Short mmCIF file of C-alpha atoms and ligand atoms in Angstrom, two decimals:
data_model
loop_
_atom_site.label_atom_id
_atom_site.label_comp_id
_atom_site.label_asym_id
_atom_site.label_seq_id
_atom_site.Cartn_x
_atom_site.Cartn_y
_atom_site.Cartn_z
CA MET A 22 111.44 -22.87 -71.82
CA ASN A 23 112.12 -19.31 -70.70
CA ALA A 24 115.06 -18.84 -68.40
CA PRO A 25 113.94 -17.84 -64.88
CA GLU A 26 114.37 -14.16 -64.18
CA PHE A 27 117.53 -13.57 -62.18
CA PRO A 28 117.67 -12.06 -59.73
CA PRO A 29 113.93 -12.50 -59.03
CA PRO A 30 111.93 -9.22 -59.09
CA LEU A 31 112.39 -7.20 -55.94
CA ALA A 32 109.36 -6.22 -53.88
CA ALA A 33 109.34 -4.08 -50.78
CA PRO A 34 108.43 -6.23 -47.78
CA SER A 35 104.79 -5.59 -46.88
CA PRO A 36 104.66 -3.72 -43.61
CA LEU A 37 101.09 -4.97 -43.28
CA SER A 38 100.19 -7.96 -41.19
CA THR A 39 97.83 -10.89 -41.55
CA LEU A 40 95.01 -11.54 -39.08
CA ASP A 41 97.04 -14.15 -37.22
CA ALA A 42 100.11 -11.97 -36.83
CA LEU A 43 98.81 -8.63 -35.57
CA PRO A 44 101.47 -7.42 -33.12
CA PHE A 45 99.46 -7.07 -29.93
CA ALA A 46 100.81 -5.06 -27.03
CA GLU A 47 99.33 -4.58 -23.58
CA GLY A 48 97.85 -1.11 -24.03
CA PHE A 49 95.18 -0.27 -21.45
CA ALA A 50 95.74 -3.65 -19.80
CA ALA A 51 99.06 -2.33 -18.46
CA LEU A 52 96.91 -0.78 -15.73
CA PRO A 53 96.23 -2.89 -12.61
CA GLU A 54 93.35 -5.35 -12.57
CA ALA A 55 91.13 -2.98 -10.61
CA PHE A 56 90.57 -1.08 -13.84
CA TYR A 57 88.91 -3.91 -15.74
CA THR A 58 87.62 -7.45 -15.82
CA ARG A 59 89.11 -9.97 -18.20
CA LEU A 60 86.53 -11.99 -20.09
CA ASP A 61 85.94 -13.49 -23.49
CA PRO A 62 83.36 -12.24 -25.96
CA LEU A 63 80.19 -14.28 -26.35
CA PRO A 64 80.07 -16.02 -29.74
CA LEU A 65 77.72 -14.54 -32.31
CA PRO A 66 75.71 -17.17 -34.20
CA ALA A 67 76.62 -17.51 -37.91
CA PRO A 68 78.36 -14.16 -38.36
CA TYR A 69 78.68 -12.48 -41.75
CA LEU A 70 80.62 -9.41 -42.81
CA VAL A 71 78.42 -6.36 -43.40
CA ALA A 72 81.09 -3.77 -44.15
CA ALA A 73 84.72 -2.97 -43.50
CA SER A 74 86.96 0.04 -43.94
CA PRO A 75 90.23 -0.70 -45.77
CA PRO A 76 91.91 2.55 -44.60
CA VAL A 77 91.25 1.60 -40.97
CA ALA A 78 92.73 -1.85 -41.59
CA GLU A 79 95.86 -0.10 -42.85
CA LEU A 80 95.84 2.25 -39.89
CA ILE A 81 96.26 -0.69 -37.52
CA GLY A 82 98.79 -2.35 -39.79
CA LEU A 83 96.39 -5.02 -41.09
CA ASP A 84 96.57 -5.97 -44.74
CA PRO A 85 93.21 -4.88 -46.24
CA GLY A 86 93.35 -8.05 -48.33
CA GLU A 87 92.52 -9.89 -45.09
CA ILE A 88 89.02 -8.37 -45.13
CA GLY A 89 87.99 -10.86 -47.81
CA ARG A 90 88.91 -13.92 -45.71
CA ALA A 91 86.18 -15.97 -44.03
CA GLU A 92 88.16 -15.74 -40.78
CA PHE A 93 87.73 -11.98 -40.75
CA ALA A 94 84.06 -12.15 -39.66
CA GLU A 95 84.94 -14.93 -37.22
CA HIS A 96 87.55 -12.76 -35.51
CA PHE A 97 85.56 -9.55 -35.44
CA SER A 98 82.40 -11.15 -34.14
CA GLY A 99 84.32 -12.38 -31.12
CA ASN A 100 83.92 -16.02 -32.18
CA ARG A 101 87.59 -16.73 -32.77
CA PRO A 102 90.25 -15.04 -30.64
CA LEU A 103 92.92 -13.01 -32.42
CA PRO A 104 96.29 -14.48 -31.45
CA GLY A 105 97.89 -12.25 -28.85
CA SER A 106 94.68 -10.52 -27.80
CA ALA A 107 93.49 -10.64 -24.18
CA PRO A 108 89.92 -9.32 -24.00
CA LEU A 109 88.71 -7.19 -21.12
CA ALA A 110 85.88 -4.86 -20.16
CA ALA A 111 86.86 -1.56 -18.52
CA ILE A 112 85.23 0.04 -15.51
CA TYR A 113 84.07 3.66 -15.41
CA SER A 114 81.32 5.81 -13.95
CA GLY A 115 79.73 9.04 -15.04
CA HIS A 116 77.10 11.75 -15.05
CA GLN A 117 74.15 10.96 -17.29
CA PHE A 118 71.79 13.78 -18.25
CA GLY A 119 73.32 15.96 -15.56
CA VAL A 120 72.91 13.45 -12.73
CA TRP A 121 75.54 11.26 -11.08
CA ALA A 122 74.84 7.74 -12.33
CA GLY A 123 77.45 5.85 -10.33
CA GLN A 124 79.24 2.88 -11.80
CA LEU A 125 78.74 2.13 -15.49
CA GLY A 126 81.57 0.50 -17.45
CA ASP A 127 81.87 -1.39 -20.71
CA GLY A 128 78.51 -3.13 -20.61
CA ARG A 129 78.87 -4.48 -24.11
CA ALA A 130 82.41 -3.70 -25.18
CA HIS A 131 85.44 -5.98 -25.16
CA LEU A 132 88.85 -4.41 -25.51
CA LEU A 133 91.06 -6.92 -27.30
CA GLY A 134 94.36 -5.17 -26.67
CA ALA A 135 96.49 -2.63 -28.48
CA VAL A 136 98.10 -3.19 -31.85
CA VAL A 137 101.27 -1.43 -32.84
CA GLY A 138 100.08 -0.42 -36.26
CA GLY A 139 101.34 1.45 -39.26
CA ARG A 140 100.83 4.78 -37.52
CA GLY A 141 100.94 4.54 -33.74
CA GLN A 142 99.36 2.17 -31.27
CA TRP A 143 95.65 1.40 -31.53
CA GLU A 144 93.25 -0.20 -29.10
CA ILE A 145 90.83 -2.62 -30.77
CA GLN A 146 87.40 -2.96 -29.25
CA LEU A 147 84.40 -5.13 -30.09
CA LYS A 148 81.07 -3.49 -29.29
CA GLY A 149 78.07 -5.77 -28.93
CA ALA A 150 79.94 -9.02 -28.25
CA GLY A 151 78.02 -10.00 -25.14
CA ARG A 152 77.45 -9.21 -21.48
CA THR A 153 80.10 -8.10 -19.02
CA PRO A 154 80.06 -7.48 -15.26
CA TYR A 155 79.05 -3.90 -16.15
CA SER A 156 75.99 -4.73 -18.25
CA ARG A 157 73.56 -3.78 -15.46
CA GLY A 158 70.76 -6.06 -16.62
CA ALA A 159 71.10 -5.21 -20.32
CA ASP A 160 71.83 -7.85 -22.95
CA GLY A 161 75.37 -6.92 -24.01
CA ARG A 162 74.34 -6.82 -27.64
CA ALA A 163 74.11 -4.10 -30.26
CA VAL A 164 71.69 -4.10 -33.18
CA LEU A 165 72.57 -3.94 -36.88
CA ARG A 166 70.96 -0.50 -37.17
CA SER A 167 73.07 1.22 -34.50
CA SER A 168 76.20 -0.65 -35.55
CA ILE A 169 75.92 0.56 -39.14
CA ARG A 170 75.25 4.07 -37.88
CA GLU A 171 78.35 4.02 -35.65
CA PHE A 172 80.49 2.50 -38.41
CA LEU A 173 79.44 5.03 -41.04
CA CYS A 174 79.55 8.06 -38.78
CA SER A 175 82.99 7.27 -37.36
CA GLU A 176 84.35 7.16 -40.87
CA ALA A 177 82.32 10.19 -41.98
CA MET A 178 83.78 12.23 -39.10
CA ALA A 179 87.28 11.08 -39.99
CA GLY A 180 86.59 12.16 -43.58
CA LEU A 181 85.57 15.57 -42.27
CA GLY A 182 88.87 15.81 -40.40
CA ILE A 183 87.21 15.69 -36.97
CA PRO A 184 88.90 13.76 -34.14
CA THR A 185 87.03 10.51 -33.63
CA THR A 186 87.27 6.87 -32.76
CA ARG A 187 87.41 4.87 -35.98
CA ALA A 188 85.55 1.76 -37.09
CA LEU A 189 87.12 -1.24 -38.78
CA CYS A 190 84.03 -3.25 -39.59
CA VAL A 191 80.51 -4.39 -38.83
CA VAL A 192 79.74 -8.08 -38.54
CA GLY A 193 76.08 -9.14 -38.49
CA SER A 194 74.10 -12.17 -37.44
CA ASP A 195 70.49 -13.25 -37.75
CA ALA A 196 70.32 -13.70 -33.97
CA PRO A 197 67.34 -11.69 -32.69
CA VAL A 198 67.82 -8.75 -30.32
CA VAL A 199 64.84 -7.14 -28.65
CA ARG A 200 64.62 -3.36 -28.63
CA GLU A 201 61.36 -1.44 -29.34
CA GLU A 202 61.00 -4.09 -32.01
CA VAL A 203 62.86 -7.33 -32.61
CA GLU A 204 66.00 -6.53 -34.58
CA THR A 205 69.14 -8.52 -35.35
CA ALA A 206 72.55 -8.51 -33.65
CA ALA A 207 75.78 -7.03 -34.91
CA VAL A 208 79.25 -6.27 -33.61
CA VAL A 209 81.10 -3.13 -34.58
CA THR A 210 84.88 -3.13 -34.20
CA ARG A 211 86.16 0.24 -33.02
CA ILE A 212 89.68 1.58 -33.09
CA ALA A 213 91.15 4.39 -31.01
CA GLU A 214 94.40 5.30 -29.35
CA SER A 215 92.40 5.08 -26.15
CA PHE A 216 88.81 4.65 -25.02
CA VAL A 217 89.48 6.29 -21.63
CA ARG A 218 86.64 8.64 -20.72
CA PHE A 219 86.03 11.52 -18.32
CA GLY A 220 84.00 8.92 -16.40
CA SER A 221 87.08 6.71 -16.03
CA PHE A 222 88.53 9.43 -13.79
CA GLU A 223 85.25 10.27 -12.07
CA HIS A 224 85.02 6.62 -11.07
CA TRP A 225 88.10 6.65 -8.84
CA ALA A 226 87.45 10.11 -7.44
CA ALA A 227 83.93 9.09 -6.42
CA ARG A 228 85.28 5.96 -4.75
CA ASN A 229 87.85 8.02 -2.90
CA ARG A 230 90.70 6.00 -4.40
CA PRO A 231 93.48 8.56 -5.07
CA GLU A 232 96.04 5.84 -5.82
CA GLU A 233 94.07 4.51 -8.79
CA LEU A 234 93.22 8.04 -9.89
CA ARG A 235 96.91 8.86 -10.02
CA ARG A 236 97.73 5.62 -11.81
CA LEU A 237 95.20 6.43 -14.51
CA ALA A 238 96.43 10.00 -14.92
CA ASP A 239 100.04 8.79 -15.12
CA TYR A 240 99.05 6.18 -17.70
CA VAL A 241 97.33 8.77 -19.90
CA ILE A 242 100.20 11.24 -19.58
CA ASP A 243 103.00 8.76 -20.19
CA THR A 244 101.24 6.97 -23.04
CA PHE A 245 99.53 9.80 -24.91
CA ARG A 246 100.62 13.18 -23.56
CA PRO A 247 104.30 12.91 -22.65
CA ASP A 248 104.66 16.68 -23.07
CA CYS A 249 102.59 17.14 -19.90
CA ARG A 250 105.28 15.37 -17.91
CA ALA A 251 107.61 18.33 -18.38
CA ALA A 252 105.09 20.79 -16.93
CA ALA A 253 105.41 22.12 -13.38
CA ASN A 254 102.32 20.08 -12.53
CA PRO A 255 101.71 17.30 -15.07
CA TYR A 256 98.12 16.70 -13.86
CA ASP A 257 97.26 20.34 -14.26
CA ALA A 258 98.80 20.21 -17.74
CA LEU A 259 96.74 17.12 -18.60
CA LEU A 260 93.49 18.72 -17.48
CA ARG A 261 94.27 21.82 -19.53
CA ASP A 262 95.08 19.63 -22.52
CA VAL A 263 91.76 17.78 -22.25
CA SER A 264 89.95 21.09 -21.84
CA ARG A 265 91.55 22.63 -24.92
CA ARG A 266 90.97 19.59 -27.07
CA THR A 267 87.37 19.35 -25.96
CA GLY A 268 86.83 23.00 -26.85
CA ASP A 269 88.39 22.41 -30.22
CA LEU A 270 86.20 19.36 -30.76
CA MET A 271 83.02 21.25 -29.90
CA ALA A 272 83.93 23.95 -32.42
CA ARG A 273 84.45 21.31 -35.09
CA TRP A 274 81.14 19.61 -34.30
CA MET A 275 79.25 22.91 -34.42
CA ALA A 276 80.88 23.93 -37.69
CA VAL A 277 79.59 20.86 -39.52
CA GLY A 278 76.24 20.76 -37.71
CA PHE A 279 77.06 17.54 -35.85
CA MET A 280 74.96 16.65 -32.82
CA HIS A 281 76.18 13.86 -30.56
CA GLY A 282 72.89 13.34 -28.78
CA VAL A 283 74.14 11.83 -25.49
CA MET A 284 76.95 13.96 -24.09
CA ASN A 285 77.12 12.15 -20.78
CA THR A 286 80.51 12.28 -19.08
CA ASP A 287 81.01 8.58 -19.76
CA ASN A 288 80.80 9.37 -23.48
CA MET A 289 83.47 12.10 -23.35
CA SER A 290 86.93 11.04 -24.51
CA ILE A 291 90.00 12.00 -22.49
CA LEU A 292 91.83 12.42 -25.82
CA GLY A 293 89.19 14.79 -27.24
CA LEU A 294 87.78 12.26 -29.70
CA THR A 295 84.17 11.95 -30.76
CA LEU A 296 83.15 8.82 -28.85
CA ASP A 297 80.11 6.53 -28.56
CA TYR A 298 77.89 7.16 -31.54
CA GLY A 299 74.24 6.65 -30.65
CA PRO A 300 71.36 8.94 -31.55
CA PHE A 301 73.64 11.44 -33.31
CA GLY A 302 72.51 13.60 -36.20
CA PHE A 303 73.68 16.22 -38.65
CA MET A 304 71.75 19.46 -38.84
CA GLU A 305 69.53 19.64 -41.90
CA ALA A 306 66.82 22.37 -41.83
CA PHE A 307 68.57 24.67 -39.36
CA ASP A 308 67.11 25.01 -35.88
CA ALA A 309 69.60 26.13 -33.24
CA GLY A 310 67.62 24.26 -30.59
CA HIS A 311 67.33 21.05 -32.58
CA ILE A 312 67.32 17.87 -30.46
CA CYS A 313 68.55 14.86 -32.40
CA ASN A 314 67.86 12.34 -29.63
CA HIS A 315 64.21 11.40 -29.22
CA SER A 316 65.02 10.26 -25.65
CA ASP A 317 66.09 13.80 -24.61
CA PRO A 318 62.75 15.60 -24.25
CA HIS A 319 64.19 18.70 -22.56
CA GLY A 320 66.94 19.16 -25.10
CA ARG A 321 69.83 19.07 -22.68
CA TYR A 322 71.96 17.89 -25.60
CA SER A 323 70.45 20.09 -28.30
CA TYR A 324 72.71 21.52 -31.00
CA GLN A 325 73.13 24.92 -29.42
CA ASN A 326 73.72 23.50 -25.92
CA GLN A 327 76.69 21.32 -26.88
CA PRO A 328 79.51 23.79 -26.15
CA GLN A 329 78.02 24.61 -22.74
CA ILE A 330 77.44 20.94 -21.90
CA ALA A 331 81.03 20.07 -22.76
CA TYR A 332 82.11 22.88 -20.42
CA TRP A 333 79.89 21.45 -17.66
CA ASN A 334 81.35 18.00 -18.29
CA LEU A 335 84.87 19.42 -18.00
CA PHE A 336 83.98 20.80 -14.58
CA ARG A 337 82.94 17.29 -13.55
CA LEU A 338 86.34 16.11 -14.76
CA ALA A 339 87.93 18.97 -12.83
CA ASP A 340 86.09 17.78 -9.69
CA ALA A 341 87.65 14.37 -10.24
CA PHE A 342 91.11 15.96 -10.56
CA VAL A 343 90.89 17.74 -7.20
CA PRO A 344 92.68 14.93 -5.32
CA LEU A 345 95.52 15.22 -7.85
CA LEU A 346 95.72 19.01 -7.79
CA GLY A 347 95.06 19.66 -4.11
CA GLN A 348 92.50 22.42 -4.48
CA ALA A 349 89.19 22.76 -6.29
CA GLU A 350 90.17 26.28 -7.39
CA ILE A 351 93.24 24.99 -9.21
CA ALA A 352 91.25 22.30 -11.03
CA GLN A 353 88.52 24.74 -12.00
CA ALA A 354 91.01 27.33 -13.18
CA ALA A 355 92.61 24.76 -15.49
CA VAL A 356 89.29 24.46 -17.31
CA GLU A 357 88.21 28.09 -17.04
CA GLU A 358 91.46 29.41 -18.41
CA THR A 359 91.49 27.15 -21.46
CA TYR A 360 88.09 25.96 -22.66
CA VAL A 361 86.30 29.11 -23.76
CA ASP A 362 89.27 30.41 -25.67
CA ALA A 363 89.92 27.03 -27.33
CA PHE A 364 86.30 26.76 -28.38
CA GLU A 365 85.82 30.33 -29.55
CA SER A 366 89.09 30.72 -31.39
CA ARG A 367 88.55 27.51 -33.33
CA PHE A 368 84.86 28.17 -33.93
CA HIS A 369 85.49 31.64 -35.27
CA ALA A 370 88.32 30.39 -37.48
CA LEU A 371 86.04 27.68 -38.86
CA LEU A 372 83.23 30.16 -39.49
CA ARG A 373 85.63 32.45 -41.31
CA ALA A 374 86.75 29.51 -43.43
CA LYS A 375 83.14 28.57 -44.14
CA LEU A 376 82.30 32.11 -45.17
CA GLY A 377 85.44 32.65 -47.21
CA LEU A 378 86.90 35.35 -44.99
CA LEU A 379 90.67 35.47 -45.25
CA GLU A 380 91.26 37.33 -41.98
CA ALA A 381 89.37 38.33 -38.87
CA ALA A 382 87.81 41.79 -38.90
CA PRO A 383 85.96 43.93 -36.37
CA GLY A 384 82.26 43.14 -36.47
CA ASP A 385 82.78 39.46 -37.25
CA PRO A 386 80.92 38.15 -34.18
CA GLU A 387 77.90 40.24 -35.19
CA PHE A 388 78.09 38.99 -38.75
CA PHE A 389 78.36 35.37 -37.56
CA ALA A 390 75.28 35.88 -35.39
CA GLU A 391 73.44 37.41 -38.35
CA THR A 392 74.37 34.39 -40.47
CA ILE A 393 73.15 31.90 -37.86
CA GLY A 394 69.98 34.01 -37.55
CA LEU A 395 69.40 33.76 -41.29
CA LEU A 396 69.85 29.98 -41.23
CA HIS A 397 67.52 29.70 -38.25
CA HIS A 398 64.70 31.95 -39.47
CA GLN A 399 64.69 30.50 -42.95
CA ARG A 400 65.23 26.91 -41.78
CA LEU A 401 67.98 26.59 -44.38
CA ASP A 402 69.67 23.24 -44.89
CA PHE A 403 72.94 23.77 -43.01
CA THR A 404 75.17 21.78 -45.36
CA GLN A 405 73.55 22.89 -48.60
CA PHE A 406 73.63 26.57 -47.63
CA PHE A 407 77.37 26.72 -47.03
CA ARG A 408 78.15 24.50 -49.99
CA ALA A 409 76.10 26.67 -52.36
CA LEU A 410 77.74 29.78 -50.92
CA SER A 411 81.14 28.26 -51.76
CA HIS A 412 80.35 28.59 -55.47
CA LEU A 413 79.28 32.25 -55.51
CA PRO A 414 81.30 35.13 -57.00
CA ALA A 415 82.39 37.97 -54.72
CA ILE A 416 80.81 40.54 -56.99
CA ALA A 417 77.13 40.17 -57.75
CA GLY A 418 76.80 39.47 -61.46
CA ASP A 419 73.98 37.88 -63.33
CA ALA A 420 71.26 36.46 -61.12
CA GLY A 421 71.94 32.96 -62.51
CA ALA A 422 75.22 32.65 -60.59
CA ASP A 423 73.44 33.26 -57.28
CA ALA A 424 70.45 31.05 -58.04
CA PRO A 425 71.65 27.85 -56.28
CA LEU A 426 71.79 29.82 -53.04
CA ARG A 427 68.89 32.23 -53.61
CA ASP A 428 66.58 29.35 -54.45
CA GLN A 429 67.05 28.08 -50.90
CA PHE A 430 65.63 31.27 -49.35
CA ILE A 431 61.98 31.35 -48.38
CA ASP A 432 62.17 35.07 -47.58
CA ARG A 433 64.02 36.28 -50.68
CA ALA A 434 64.40 39.86 -49.44
CA ALA A 435 66.03 38.80 -46.16
CA GLY A 436 68.27 36.37 -48.04
CA ASP A 437 69.35 39.01 -50.54
CA ALA A 438 70.07 41.47 -47.75
CA TRP A 439 72.32 38.92 -46.05
CA LEU A 440 74.04 38.12 -49.35
CA ALA A 441 74.75 41.81 -49.91
CA ALA A 442 76.20 42.08 -46.39
CA TRP A 443 78.39 39.02 -47.08
CA ARG A 444 79.71 40.64 -50.23
CA VAL A 445 80.52 43.83 -48.38
CA ARG A 446 82.35 41.76 -45.76
CA LEU A 447 84.35 40.01 -48.51
CA THR A 448 85.72 43.35 -49.68
CA LEU A 449 87.46 43.82 -46.30
CA SER A 450 89.99 41.11 -47.17
CA PRO A 451 90.14 40.66 -50.93
CA TRP A 452 90.83 37.14 -52.16
CA PRO A 453 90.63 35.97 -55.79
CA ASP A 454 87.33 34.14 -56.40
CA THR A 455 88.78 30.85 -57.58
CA GLU A 456 91.10 30.59 -54.57
CA ARG A 457 88.43 31.64 -52.11
CA GLN A 458 85.86 29.29 -53.58
CA ALA A 459 88.27 26.33 -53.48
CA SER A 460 89.14 27.15 -49.90
CA MET A 461 85.44 27.42 -48.97
CA ARG A 462 84.69 24.08 -50.61
CA ALA A 463 87.46 22.54 -48.48
CA ALA A 464 85.71 23.94 -45.39
CA ASN A 465 82.10 23.23 -46.35
CA PRO A 466 81.40 19.54 -46.99
CA LYS A 467 78.99 18.59 -49.70
CA TYR A 468 78.20 15.26 -48.02
CA VAL A 469 77.38 14.50 -44.39
CA LEU A 470 75.75 11.39 -42.91
CA ARG A 471 72.15 12.55 -43.03
CA ASN A 472 69.79 10.30 -41.07
CA TRP A 473 67.88 9.40 -44.20
CA LEU A 474 71.05 8.16 -45.88
CA ALA A 475 71.92 5.96 -42.92
CA GLU A 476 68.33 4.72 -42.78
CA GLN A 477 68.32 3.82 -46.45
CA ALA A 478 71.55 1.85 -46.06
CA ILE A 479 70.18 0.11 -42.94
CA ARG A 480 66.95 -0.93 -44.68
CA ARG A 481 68.88 -2.50 -47.53
CA ALA A 482 71.33 -4.15 -45.13
CA ARG A 483 68.43 -5.78 -43.29
CA ALA A 484 67.60 -7.40 -46.62
CA LYS A 485 71.25 -8.53 -46.87
CA ASP A 486 72.15 -5.97 -49.50
CA PHE A 487 75.24 -4.23 -48.10
CA SER A 488 76.11 -2.29 -51.24
CA GLU A 489 74.53 0.92 -49.97
CA VAL A 490 76.68 0.86 -46.81
CA GLU A 491 79.73 0.44 -48.98
CA ARG A 492 78.76 3.20 -51.38
CA LEU A 493 78.02 5.64 -48.53
CA LEU A 494 81.30 4.77 -46.85
CA ALA A 495 83.22 5.59 -50.02
CA CYS A 496 81.28 8.82 -50.54
CA LEU A 497 81.70 10.05 -46.96
CA ALA A 498 85.43 9.34 -47.00
CA ARG A 499 85.83 12.41 -49.23
CA PRO A 500 82.99 14.71 -48.26
CA PHE A 501 84.54 17.86 -49.74
CA ASP A 502 84.77 16.45 -53.27
CA GLU A 503 81.99 17.16 -55.77
CA GLN A 504 81.35 13.48 -56.68
CA PRO A 505 78.61 14.18 -59.27
CA GLU A 506 77.75 10.46 -59.30
CA ASN A 507 76.66 10.80 -55.66
CA GLN A 508 74.72 14.04 -56.08
CA ALA A 509 71.56 12.42 -54.66
CA TYR A 510 73.33 11.98 -51.29
CA ALA A 511 73.64 15.75 -50.92
CA ALA A 512 69.88 16.25 -50.79
CA PRO A 513 67.69 17.03 -47.78
CA PRO A 514 65.45 14.21 -46.55
CA PRO A 515 62.88 12.91 -49.03
CA ASP A 516 59.23 12.73 -47.94
CA TRP A 517 59.46 9.18 -46.63
CA ALA A 518 62.18 10.26 -44.19
CA ALA A 519 60.71 13.56 -43.04
CA ARG A 520 59.73 12.15 -39.64
CA LEU A 521 62.61 9.77 -38.91
CA GLU A 522 63.28 9.57 -35.19
CA VAL A 523 66.40 8.36 -33.46
CA SER A 524 66.47 7.37 -29.81
CA CYS A 525 68.99 6.05 -27.30
CA SER A 526 67.91 2.51 -28.17
CA SER A 527 70.83 0.74 -29.74
P1 AMP B 24 75.45 4.63 -23.68
O1 AMP B 24 74.25 5.45 -23.36
O2 AMP B 24 75.33 3.85 -24.96
O3 AMP B 24 76.71 5.42 -23.62
O4 AMP B 24 75.54 3.50 -22.56
C1 AMP B 24 75.62 3.79 -21.20
C2 AMP B 24 76.05 2.55 -20.45
O5 AMP B 24 75.14 1.48 -20.69
C3 AMP B 24 77.41 2.03 -20.82
O6 AMP B 24 77.98 1.53 -19.64
C4 AMP B 24 77.09 0.92 -21.79
O7 AMP B 24 78.11 -0.04 -21.85
C5 AMP B 24 75.82 0.36 -21.21
N1 AMP B 24 74.96 -0.29 -22.22
C6 AMP B 24 74.25 0.32 -23.19
N2 AMP B 24 73.58 -0.60 -23.93
C7 AMP B 24 73.89 -1.81 -23.41
C8 AMP B 24 73.52 -3.16 -23.72
N3 AMP B 24 72.69 -3.45 -24.72
N4 AMP B 24 74.04 -4.14 -22.96
C9 AMP B 24 74.86 -3.86 -21.94
N5 AMP B 24 75.25 -2.63 -21.59
C10 AMP B 24 74.78 -1.62 -22.31
MG1 MG B 25 78.57 5.17 -23.80
#
């Protein structure tokens, strides 16, 4: 018999928790009861795990090994309470499609509480786990299709380095849910530092309840933006912070061709996160006026309108801040003096990075406009164009090196003229090719969540094959890497997907 090892091997204590021991804290529920209604999720019949994100489990301090347990789907369907959680649905209001919509609220979302995780404190929310007092006649459910889309896109955006709510998992059920067609139910578990929206503030301003408005602003400042407390006027500092972050977010969306689709004020995060994934899309054949949401006939939320719409939404938030700031002029100035600069400076920096320009130079805005014009007139695939450009040498050599880009041009002469102008622009701030190309590839993703990719994964998932969701998740987690094995995911839509439409229905 071997002697036992002494002392026994040492292992660092796992900082990660099991499902039963997640350290729940109050989080949003620290606010008074007027801000929410406590209620339990509605059980989901015979839930099964569709997909989960191990990095998000780690983010909230949950051992990813727990994903494999049968209890996992039970907990994240809402069927079995997580010890320490205290579910609630939050109230908010908002402007939808430019019109005041009055009270909305979490119509199908249950906030379970906040977990003090590996990195920071995270609210955990189930979406699709049944009706709440804010459901307004709707069923409180979400379908498998929209849940997979939200799950994949949250993680794709995180992979792109864009501020977003995250998604832990999707749990499905065969329970029918009626939309345009009969689909099946699912619950997506979302994670964010906070789900507070512009509309959460608009709600109390519209109800003429300055006390609650102040409580909410104080909660956001003290919990997430303590630096604002030191400012001469903390509420003014908070509004400026939201404005800057929103400008930054719009620049990041535009630079990857992301379209949210429903930029209502109730879908705008007070922390500047991408929030509420519905009929979103990524630009493929470039059209500046592209409308990704089939339910938006006038294109209020088209690609090119997004920065202006976010600005409009910030003015609605500024209106809501007037009781805190005393004067409308002060609230408006907080937005006016921050947003445009935050958006433009970030957008121009991102465009320079995409084009491989080391420094700003006079004439850049004109060159950017020329580039967008080229994309638009030639209907170039947004992602493929910039990715192909990232491989090109600064000095025109043999035609073969340029072929991956030139082959995308319909009007070769116009494309070549632009390429020549780009090369002239590169000479203004010399940068060795290999370094520039590596930097461009870190700015121009090869992989984005194209609608056809999501659709393909959804079709398989409906047949209970979840492998495509998993493979896409892994691919989109590192969108700047070449991943030759996933080359097919970098392609524009195949014929079967040419007419895919996405609506608000979810
Ligand atoms: P959205 O357009 O998804 O941001 O939703 C706007 C409002 O409608 C929010 O208050 C949602 O909670 C609510 N809502 C959307 N779909 C449903 C549903 N199926 N059941 C209950 N409420 C819903
Ligand atoms: Mg919403």
